[in-house]
PDB file of C-alpha atoms and ligand atoms in Angstrom:
ATOM      1  CA  UNK A 193     101.813  46.751 191.142  1.00  0.00           C
ATOM      2  CA  UNK A 194     100.063  50.012 192.186  1.00  0.00           C
ATOM      3  CA  UNK A 195     100.230  53.267 190.355  1.00  0.00           C
ATOM      4  CA  UNK A 196     103.474  55.177 190.616  1.00  0.00           C
ATOM      5  CA  UNK A 197     103.430  57.826 193.241  1.00  0.00           C
ATOM      6  CA  UNK A 198     105.274  61.119 192.750  1.00  0.00           C
ATOM      7  CA  UNK A 199     105.546  63.997 195.255  1.00  0.00           C
ATOM      8  CA  UNK A 200     106.653  67.183 193.642  1.00  0.00           C
ATOM      9  CA  UNK A 201     108.116  69.803 195.921  1.00  0.00           C
ATOM     10  CA  UNK A 202     108.260  73.308 194.309  1.00  0.00           C
ATOM     11  CA  UNK A 203     109.546  76.637 195.104  1.00  0.00           C
ATOM     12  CA  UNK A 204     109.679  80.107 193.507  1.00  0.00           C
ATOM     13  CA  UNK A 205     112.025  78.719 190.717  1.00  0.00           C
ATOM     14  CA  UNK A 206     109.228  76.776 188.925  1.00  0.00           C
ATOM     15  CA  UNK A 207     107.424  80.194 188.409  1.00  0.00           C
ATOM     16  CA  UNK A 208     110.489  82.108 187.343  1.00  0.00           C
ATOM     17  CA  UNK A 209     110.027  81.468 183.679  1.00  0.00           C
ATOM     18  CA  UNK A 210     106.484  82.763 184.035  1.00  0.00           C
ATOM     19  CA  UNK A 211     108.040  86.134 184.917  1.00  0.00           C
ATOM     20  CA  UNK A 212     107.545  86.011 188.709  1.00  0.00           C
ATOM     21  CA  UNK A 213     110.771  86.681 190.485  1.00  0.00           C
ATOM     22  CA  UNK A 214     112.258  84.491 193.098  1.00  0.00           C
ATOM     23  CA  UNK A 215     112.987  85.502 196.628  1.00  0.00           C
ATOM     24  CA  UNK A 216     116.657  84.915 197.125  1.00  0.00           C
ATOM     25  CA  UNK A 217     118.217  85.200 193.662  1.00  0.00           C
ATOM     26  CA  UNK A 218     120.069  88.317 192.708  1.00  0.00           C
ATOM     27  CA  UNK A 219     117.408  91.068 192.329  1.00  0.00           C
ATOM     28  CA  UNK A 220     114.922  88.827 194.073  1.00  0.00           C
ATOM     29  CA  UNK A 221     112.091  90.045 196.178  1.00  0.00           C
ATOM     30  CA  UNK A 222     114.013  89.886 199.342  1.00  0.00           C
ATOM     31  CA  UNK A 223     116.601  92.178 197.918  1.00  0.00           C
ATOM     32  CA  UNK A 224     114.006  94.828 197.733  1.00  0.00           C
ATOM     33  CA  UNK A 225     111.950  94.054 200.822  1.00  0.00           C
ATOM     34  CA  UNK A 226     112.690  92.947 204.316  1.00  0.00           C
ATOM     35  CA  UNK A 227     110.743  89.679 204.884  1.00  0.00           C
ATOM     36  CA  UNK A 228     110.583  90.494 208.629  1.00  0.00           C
ATOM     37  CA  UNK A 229     108.719  93.678 207.668  1.00  0.00           C
ATOM     38  CA  UNK A 230     106.333  92.376 204.963  1.00  0.00           C
ATOM     39  CA  UNK A 231     106.015  88.632 205.598  1.00  0.00           C
ATOM     40  CA  UNK A 232     106.249  87.976 209.254  1.00  0.00           C
ATOM     41  CA  UNK A 233     103.631  87.902 211.916  1.00  0.00           C
ATOM     42  CA  UNK A 234     105.449  90.579 214.044  1.00  0.00           C
ATOM     43  CA  UNK A 235     105.571  92.781 210.832  1.00  0.00           C
ATOM     44  CA  UNK A 236     101.824  92.272 210.387  1.00  0.00           C
ATOM     45  CA  UNK A 237     101.069  93.606 213.883  1.00  0.00           C
ATOM     46  CA  UNK A 238     103.583  96.489 213.480  1.00  0.00           C
ATOM     47  CA  UNK A 239     102.228  97.698 210.178  1.00  0.00           C
ATOM     48  CA  UNK A 240      99.272  96.003 208.603  1.00  0.00           C
ATOM     49  CA  UNK A 241      99.065  98.422 205.717  1.00  0.00           C
ATOM     50  CA  UNK A 242     102.636  97.682 204.566  1.00  0.00           C
ATOM     51  CA  UNK A 243     101.861  93.994 204.593  1.00  0.00           C
ATOM     52  CA  UNK A 244      98.520  94.342 202.797  1.00  0.00           C
ATOM     53  CA  UNK A 245     100.231  96.506 200.144  1.00  0.00           C
ATOM     54  CA  UNK A 246     103.018  94.003 199.611  1.00  0.00           C
ATOM     55  CA  UNK A 247     100.512  91.183 198.980  1.00  0.00           C
ATOM     56  CA  UNK A 248      98.235  93.535 196.930  1.00  0.00           C
ATOM     57  CA  UNK A 249     101.324  94.015 194.648  1.00  0.00           C
ATOM     58  CA  UNK A 250     101.870  90.223 194.509  1.00  0.00           C
ATOM     59  CA  UNK A 251      98.278  89.603 193.572  1.00  0.00           C
ATOM     60  CA  UNK A 252      98.404  92.232 190.876  1.00  0.00           C
ATOM     61  CA  UNK A 253     101.499  90.675 189.359  1.00  0.00           C
ATOM     62  CA  UNK A 254      99.949  87.271 189.470  1.00  0.00           C
ATOM     63  CA  UNK A 255      97.032  88.415 187.358  1.00  0.00           C
ATOM     64  CA  UNK A 256      99.355  89.175 184.414  1.00  0.00           C
ATOM     65  CA  UNK A 257     101.342  86.000 184.311  1.00  0.00           C
ATOM     66  CA  UNK A 258     100.604  82.525 182.898  1.00  0.00           C
ATOM     67  CA  UNK A 259     101.727  79.013 183.831  1.00  0.00           C
ATOM     68  CA  UNK A 260     104.837  77.874 182.014  1.00  0.00           C
ATOM     69  CA  UNK A 261     105.815  74.593 180.481  1.00  0.00           C
ATOM     70  CA  UNK A 262     107.244  73.389 183.768  1.00  0.00           C
ATOM     71  CA  UNK A 263     103.868  73.832 185.523  1.00  0.00           C
ATOM     72  CA  UNK A 264     102.276  72.071 182.460  1.00  0.00           C
ATOM     73  CA  UNK A 265     104.707  69.127 182.506  1.00  0.00           C
ATOM     74  CA  UNK A 266     104.185  68.651 186.282  1.00  0.00           C
ATOM     75  CA  UNK A 267     100.378  68.633 185.690  1.00  0.00           C
ATOM     76  CA  UNK A 268     100.907  66.173 182.886  1.00  0.00           C
ATOM     77  CA  UNK A 269     102.501  63.699 185.271  1.00  0.00           C
ATOM     78  CA  UNK A 270      99.072  62.850 186.444  1.00  0.00           C
ATOM     79  CA  UNK A 271      98.551  60.929 183.108  1.00  0.00           C
ATOM     80  CA  UNK A 272     100.864  58.216 184.425  1.00  0.00           C
ATOM     81  CA  UNK A 273     101.194  58.626 188.113  1.00  0.00           C
ATOM     82  CA  UNK A 274      99.408  59.495 191.399  1.00  0.00           C
ATOM     83  CA  UNK A 275     100.920  62.986 191.916  1.00  0.00           C
ATOM     84  CA  UNK A 276     100.727  65.358 194.637  1.00  0.00           C
ATOM     85  CA  UNK A 277     102.203  68.787 194.322  1.00  0.00           C
ATOM     86  CA  UNK A 278     103.543  70.334 197.518  1.00  0.00           C
ATOM     87  CA  UNK A 279     104.373  73.973 196.843  1.00  0.00           C
ATOM     88  CA  UNK A 280     105.909  76.739 198.824  1.00  0.00           C
ATOM     89  CA  UNK A 281     104.523  79.144 196.263  1.00  0.00           C
ATOM     90  CA  UNK A 282     101.606  81.414 197.099  1.00  0.00           C
ATOM     91  CA  UNK A 283     100.740  81.791 193.349  1.00  0.00           C
ATOM     92  CA  UNK A 284      98.034  79.675 191.553  1.00  0.00           C
ATOM     93  CA  UNK A 285     100.050  78.611 188.596  1.00  0.00           C
ATOM     94  CA  UNK A 286     100.056  74.806 189.276  1.00  0.00           C
ATOM     95  CA  UNK A 287      96.361  74.878 189.505  1.00  0.00           C
ATOM     96  CA  UNK A 288      95.944  76.942 186.366  1.00  0.00           C
ATOM     97  CA  UNK A 289      98.235  74.519 184.571  1.00  0.00           C
ATOM     98  CA  UNK A 290      95.911  71.672 185.555  1.00  0.00           C
ATOM     99  CA  UNK A 291      97.348  69.986 188.674  1.00  0.00           C
ATOM    100  CA  UNK A 292      94.503  68.676 190.672  1.00  0.00           C
ATOM    101  CA  UNK A 293      96.171  67.985 194.009  1.00  0.00           C
ATOM    102  CA  UNK A 294      98.197  70.843 195.349  1.00  0.00           C
ATOM    103  CA  UNK A 295      99.201  71.475 198.888  1.00  0.00           C
ATOM    104  CA  UNK A 296     100.097  75.175 199.564  1.00  0.00           C
ATOM    105  CA  UNK A 297     102.491  74.984 202.457  1.00  0.00           C
ATOM    106  CA  UNK A 298     102.849  78.882 202.703  1.00  0.00           C
ATOM    107  CA  UNK A 299      99.249  79.716 201.829  1.00  0.00           C
ATOM    108  CA  UNK A 300      97.712  81.384 198.761  1.00  0.00           C
ATOM    109  CA  UNK A 301      97.920  85.010 197.846  1.00  0.00           C
ATOM    110  CA  UNK A 302      94.556  84.915 196.041  1.00  0.00           C
ATOM    111  CA  UNK A 303      92.880  84.121 199.487  1.00  0.00           C
ATOM    112  CA  UNK A 304      92.215  85.970 202.594  1.00  0.00           C
ATOM    113  CA  UNK A 305      90.909  85.154 206.082  1.00  0.00           C
ATOM    114  CA  UNK A 306      89.975  87.095 209.300  1.00  0.00           C
ATOM    115  CA  UNK A 307      92.906  88.202 211.355  1.00  0.00           C
ATOM    116  CA  UNK A 308      91.233  86.903 214.499  1.00  0.00           C
ATOM    117  CA  UNK A 309      90.006  83.470 213.116  1.00  0.00           C
ATOM    118  CA  UNK A 310      91.780  80.600 214.466  1.00  0.00           C
ATOM    119  CA  UNK A 311      93.255  79.098 211.377  1.00  0.00           C
ATOM    120  CA  UNK A 312      94.075  75.413 211.638  1.00  0.00           C
ATOM    121  CA  UNK A 313      93.990  73.093 208.684  1.00  0.00           C
ATOM    122  CA  UNK A 314      91.456  70.717 210.159  1.00  0.00           C
ATOM    123  CA  UNK A 315      88.486  73.025 210.556  1.00  0.00           C
ATOM    124  CA  UNK A 316      88.914  76.617 209.597  1.00  0.00           C
ATOM    125  CA  UNK A 317      89.283  76.388 205.866  1.00  0.00           C
ATOM    126  CA  UNK A 318      85.693  77.709 205.911  1.00  0.00           C
ATOM    127  CA  UNK A 319      86.930  80.928 207.153  1.00  0.00           C
ATOM    128  CA  UNK A 320      89.142  81.407 204.119  1.00  0.00           C
ATOM    129  CA  UNK A 321      87.684  83.410 201.174  1.00  0.00           C
ATOM    130  CA  UNK A 322      88.776  83.629 197.548  1.00  0.00           C
ATOM    131  CA  UNK A 323      89.557  87.290 196.783  1.00  0.00           C
ATOM    132  CA  UNK A 324      90.943  86.622 193.210  1.00  0.00           C
ATOM    133  CA  UNK A 325      93.181  89.408 192.208  1.00  0.00           C
ATOM    134  CA  UNK A 326      91.405  92.251 194.173  1.00  0.00           C
ATOM    135  CA  UNK A 327      93.256  94.562 196.618  1.00  0.00           C
ATOM    136  CA  UNK A 328      92.656  94.199 200.435  1.00  0.00           C
ATOM    137  CA  UNK A 329      92.822  97.387 202.440  1.00  0.00           C
ATOM    138  CA  UNK A 330      92.864  98.301 206.029  1.00  0.00           C
ATOM    139  CA  UNK A 331      89.239  98.366 207.236  1.00  0.00           C
ATOM    140  CA  UNK A 332      88.106  95.545 204.973  1.00  0.00           C
ATOM    141  CA  UNK A 333      86.389  93.228 207.344  1.00  0.00           C
ATOM    142  CA  UNK A 334      85.506  89.538 207.317  1.00  0.00           C
ATOM    143  CA  UNK A 335      81.922  88.466 208.257  1.00  0.00           C
ATOM    144  CA  UNK A 336      83.166  88.015 211.922  1.00  0.00           C
ATOM    145  CA  UNK A 337      84.014  91.711 211.995  1.00  0.00           C
ATOM    146  CA  UNK A 338      87.792  91.314 212.130  1.00  0.00           C
ATOM    147  CA  UNK A 339      90.359  92.830 209.643  1.00  0.00           C
ATOM    148  CA  UNK A 340      91.015  90.518 206.667  1.00  0.00           C
ATOM    149  CA  UNK A 341      94.487  89.381 206.291  1.00  0.00           C
ATOM    150  CA  UNK A 342      96.386  87.481 203.515  1.00  0.00           C
ATOM    151  CA  UNK A 343      96.063  83.732 203.749  1.00  0.00           C
ATOM    152  CA  UNK A 344      99.745  83.432 203.907  1.00  0.00           C
ATOM    153  CA  UNK A 345     101.840  81.526 206.391  1.00  0.00           C
ATOM    154  CA  UNK A 346     103.983  84.423 207.792  1.00  0.00           C
ATOM    155  CA  UNK A 347     107.409  83.881 209.179  1.00  0.00           C
ATOM    156  CA  UNK A 348     106.893  83.080 212.817  1.00  0.00           C
ATOM    157  CA  UNK A 349     103.718  81.175 212.138  1.00  0.00           C
ATOM    158  CA  UNK A 350     103.042  77.390 212.211  1.00  0.00           C
ATOM    159  CA  UNK A 351     102.686  75.511 208.863  1.00  0.00           C
ATOM    160  CA  UNK A 352      99.276  73.811 209.260  1.00  0.00           C
ATOM    161  CA  UNK A 353      99.616  71.690 206.138  1.00  0.00           C
ATOM    162  CA  UNK A 354     102.983  70.194 207.028  1.00  0.00           C
ATOM    163  CA  UNK A 355     101.606  66.895 208.257  1.00  0.00           C
ATOM    164  CA  UNK A 356      99.637  66.355 205.086  1.00  0.00           C
ATOM    165  CA  UNK A 357     102.832  67.123 203.055  1.00  0.00           C
ATOM    166  CA  UNK A 358     104.909  64.683 205.109  1.00  0.00           C
ATOM    167  CA  UNK A 359     102.326  61.811 204.465  1.00  0.00           C
ATOM    168  CA  UNK A 360     102.491  62.536 200.701  1.00  0.00           C
ATOM    169  CA  UNK A 361     106.369  62.491 200.752  1.00  0.00           C
ATOM    170  CA  UNK A 362     106.356  59.258 202.778  1.00  0.00           C
ATOM    171  CA  UNK A 363     104.174  57.502 200.213  1.00  0.00           C
ATOM    172  CA  UNK A 364     106.101  58.533 197.195  1.00  0.00           C
ATOM    173  CA  UNK A 365     108.191  56.420 194.870  1.00  0.00           C
ATOM    174  CA  UNK A 366     109.694  59.476 193.407  1.00  0.00           C
ATOM    175  CA  UNK A 367     110.305  62.851 195.081  1.00  0.00           C
ATOM    176  CA  UNK A 368     110.867  65.647 192.578  1.00  0.00           C
ATOM    177  CA  UNK A 369     112.104  69.056 193.866  1.00  0.00           C
ATOM    178  CA  UNK A 370     111.904  71.913 191.513  1.00  0.00           C
ATOM    179  CA  UNK A 371     113.227  75.486 192.031  1.00  0.00           C
ATOM    180  CA  UNK A 372     113.748  75.960 195.712  1.00  0.00           C
ATOM    181  CA  UNK A 373     116.805  77.164 197.555  1.00  0.00           C
ATOM    182  CA  UNK A 374     115.721  74.832 200.446  1.00  0.00           C
ATOM    183  CA  UNK A 375     116.502  77.716 202.964  1.00  0.00           C
ATOM    184  CA  UNK A 376     113.158  77.884 204.693  1.00  0.00           C
ATOM    185  CA  UNK A 377     112.184  75.229 207.263  1.00  0.00           C
ATOM    186  CA  UNK A 378     110.211  73.141 207.777  1.00  0.00           C
ATOM    187  CA  UNK A 379     109.652  72.920 203.847  1.00  0.00           C
ATOM    188  CA  UNK A 380     113.367  72.320 203.280  1.00  0.00           C
ATOM    189  CA  UNK A 381     113.450  69.177 205.408  1.00  0.00           C
ATOM    190  CA  UNK A 382     110.417  67.446 203.742  1.00  0.00           C
ATOM    191  CA  UNK A 383     112.469  65.485 201.368  1.00  0.00           C
ATOM    192  CA  UNK A 384     113.959  63.669 204.438  1.00  0.00           C
ATOM    193  CA  UNK A 385     110.675  61.836 204.795  1.00  0.00           C
ATOM    194  CA  UNK A 386     111.225  60.100 201.505  1.00  0.00           C
ATOM    195  CA  UNK A 387     111.336  56.229 201.782  1.00  0.00           C
ATOM    196  CA  UNK A 388     114.888  54.756 201.742  1.00  0.00           C
ATOM    197  CA  UNK A 389     114.096  53.291 198.344  1.00  0.00           C
ATOM    198  CA  UNK A 390     112.511  56.365 196.761  1.00  0.00           C
ATOM    199  CA  UNK A 391     114.286  58.189 194.040  1.00  0.00           C
ATOM    200  CA  UNK A 392     114.987  61.903 194.606  1.00  0.00           C
ATOM    201  CA  UNK A 393     115.495  64.419 191.763  1.00  0.00           C
ATOM    202  CA  UNK A 394     116.167  68.058 192.038  1.00  0.00           C
ATOM    203  CA  UNK A 395     115.846  70.541 189.223  1.00  0.00           C
ATOM    204  CA  UNK A 396     117.599  73.899 189.860  1.00  0.00           C
ATOM    205  CA  UNK A 397     120.155  75.801 187.847  1.00  0.00           C
ATOM    206  CA  UNK A 398     122.150  76.603 190.952  1.00  0.00           C
ATOM    207  CA  UNK A 399     124.275  74.255 193.007  1.00  0.00           C
ATOM    208  CA  UNK A 400     122.328  72.549 195.656  1.00  0.00           C
ATOM    209  CA  UNK A 401     122.950  72.102 199.306  1.00  0.00           C
ATOM    210  CA  UNK A 402     121.982  68.463 199.324  1.00  0.00           C
ATOM    211  CA  UNK A 403     124.719  65.796 199.585  1.00  0.00           C
ATOM    212  CA  UNK A 404     122.868  62.477 199.829  1.00  0.00           C
ATOM    213  CA  UNK A 405     124.228  60.162 197.143  1.00  0.00           C
ATOM    214  CA  UNK A 406     120.882  59.077 195.956  1.00  0.00           C
ATOM    215  CA  UNK A 407     119.849  62.591 194.907  1.00  0.00           C
ATOM    216  CA  UNK A 408     120.060  63.266 191.216  1.00  0.00           C
ATOM    217  CA  UNK A 409     120.629  67.013 190.413  1.00  0.00           C
ATOM    218  CA  UNK A 410     119.341  68.060 187.010  1.00  0.00           C
ATOM    219  CA  UNK A 411     121.206  71.303 186.848  1.00  0.00           C
ATOM    220  CA  UNK A 412     118.804  73.321 184.613  1.00  0.00           C
ATOM    221  CA  UNK A 413     115.957  75.682 184.740  1.00  0.00           C
ATOM    222  CA  UNK A 414     112.560  74.235 185.440  1.00  0.00           C
ATOM    223  CA  UNK A 415     111.166  73.993 181.875  1.00  0.00           C
ATOM    224  CA  UNK A 416     114.171  72.210 180.171  1.00  0.00           C
ATOM    225  CA  UNK A 417     114.934  70.407 183.420  1.00  0.00           C
ATOM    226  CA  UNK A 418     111.372  68.977 183.469  1.00  0.00           C
ATOM    227  CA  UNK A 419     111.847  67.912 179.865  1.00  0.00           C
ATOM    228  CA  UNK A 420     114.910  66.001 180.996  1.00  0.00           C
ATOM    229  CA  UNK A 421     113.095  64.499 183.932  1.00  0.00           C
ATOM    230  CA  UNK A 422     110.171  63.303 181.727  1.00  0.00           C
ATOM    231  CA  UNK A 423     112.687  61.672 179.339  1.00  0.00           C
ATOM    232  CA  UNK A 424     114.319  59.889 182.407  1.00  0.00           C
ATOM    233  CA  UNK A 425     110.970  58.642 183.543  1.00  0.00           C
ATOM    234  CA  UNK A 426     110.127  57.139 180.139  1.00  0.00           C
ATOM    235  CA  UNK A 427     113.415  55.132 180.056  1.00  0.00           C
TER     236      UNK A 427
HETATM  237  P1  LIG B  88     114.171  81.101 196.749  1.00  0.00           P
HETATM  238  O1  LIG B  88     114.118  82.446 196.017  1.00  0.00           O
HETATM  239  O2  LIG B  88     114.773  80.949 198.100  1.00  0.00           O
HETATM  240  O3  LIG B  88     114.869  80.033 195.763  1.00  0.00           O
HETATM  241  C1  LIG B  88     114.591  79.927 194.420  1.00  0.00           C
HETATM  242  C2  LIG B  88     115.332  78.828 193.827  1.00  0.00           C
HETATM  243  O4  LIG B  88     114.967  78.761 192.464  1.00  0.00           O
HETATM  244  C3  LIG B  88     116.863  78.994 193.856  1.00  0.00           C
HETATM  245  O5  LIG B  88     117.414  77.715 194.213  1.00  0.00           O
HETATM  246  C4  LIG B  88     117.192  79.261 192.391  1.00  0.00           C
HETATM  247  O6  LIG B  88     118.462  78.735 191.967  1.00  0.00           O
HETATM  248  C5  LIG B  88     116.081  78.514 191.620  1.00  0.00           C
HETATM  249  N1  LIG B  88     115.763  79.140 190.308  1.00  0.00           N
HETATM  250  C6  LIG B  88     115.921  80.323 189.774  1.00  0.00           C
HETATM  251  N2  LIG B  88     115.544  80.357 188.518  1.00  0.00           N
HETATM  252  C7  LIG B  88     115.013  79.182 188.203  1.00  0.00           C
HETATM  253  C8  LIG B  88     114.420  78.609 187.068  1.00  0.00           C
HETATM  254  N3  LIG B  88     114.181  79.216 185.964  1.00  0.00           N
HETATM  255  N4  LIG B  88     114.065  77.285 187.088  1.00  0.00           N
HETATM  256  C9  LIG B  88     114.203  76.596 188.215  1.00  0.00           C
HETATM  257  N5  LIG B  88     114.807  76.939 189.307  1.00  0.00           N
HETATM  258  C10 LIG B  88     115.259  78.303 189.334  1.00  0.00           C
HETATM  259  O7  LIG B  88     112.655  80.634 196.722  1.00  0.00           O
HETATM  260  P2  LIG B  88     111.930  79.460 197.620  1.00  0.00           P
HETATM  261  O8  LIG B  88     112.924  78.355 197.892  1.00  0.00           O
HETATM  262  O9  LIG B  88     110.632  79.067 196.942  1.00  0.00           O
HETATM  263  O10 LIG B  88     107.976  81.991 201.877  1.00  0.00           O
HETATM  264  O11 LIG B  88     111.670  80.220 199.002  1.00  0.00           O
HETATM  265  C11 LIG B  88     111.047  79.538 199.946  1.00  0.00           C
HETATM  266  C12 LIG B  88     110.149  80.538 200.837  1.00  0.00           C
HETATM  267  O12 LIG B  88     110.933  81.651 201.188  1.00  0.00           O
HETATM  268  C13 LIG B  88     109.054  81.107 200.025  1.00  0.00           C
HETATM  269  O13 LIG B  88     107.883  80.201 199.969  1.00  0.00           O
HETATM  270  C14 LIG B  88     108.693  82.340 200.663  1.00  0.00           C
HETATM  271  C15 LIG B  88     110.000  82.864 201.020  1.00  0.00           C
HETATM  272  O14 LIG B  88     110.121  83.646 202.020  1.00  0.00           O
HETATM  273  C16 LIG B  88     107.184  82.912 202.536  1.00  0.00           C
HETATM  274  O15 LIG B  88     107.038  84.150 202.115  1.00  0.00           O
HETATM  275  C17 LIG B  88     106.315  82.433 203.695  1.00  0.00           C
END
């Protein structure tokens, strides 16, 4: 028998215990900011400075936080399985916890790319630069002379890594969903690509909108939920 394959689909909830707020919980980011202003492609063209400042703030916050036990337990799954992490998060906490195969569906806040570059997953990753935790300002230019923009999939843009993510879910024996409200498509529909015989777990302290009988809901926060999941896996 081949190695167990696990596809882990994560959202902001996995980083909540690191101190990064989620988007849609009470007091979440979208209570204080309008996503259509700060995180959409139309918002970018309306007011680039507002969008740059929003992601400068996200980058600065990320600098001060650490991966938590949930990120670490997800990384440790690689000891016993072929794991691919598909995250909606733009933070780098999965990588910092040691996960080696991470697909960032919605981009990465520590990276930038030229506004006018044609970004598509197959060839233009070379236009993407690591900026670490630095600010990006109006007038900061890429080598091709165009304004730098956050390497984020804005609302209204395509999700170039979707196909890769679908492939990983289709191969998985276990699909583990952690800390996402499953409100944003197409990420929210990824689990539907799971094989009919795959097991699906979801770790979230809130009620979940999924009704398929084969889905096991571990109703808990990410850290203690992951501990329960690991116990379940060892049975
Ligand atoms: P949401 O804020 O929509 O959902 C966060 C989920 O985490 C909710 O289901 C919470 O119940 C759960 N949660 C809260 N605390 C938790 C904890 N300690 N442990 C585990 N779960 C917890 O965040 P996402 O689903 O990630 O996209 O949002 C999806 C996308 O919407 C984001 O990637 C972002 C946003 O707009 C872009 O900006 C492109």
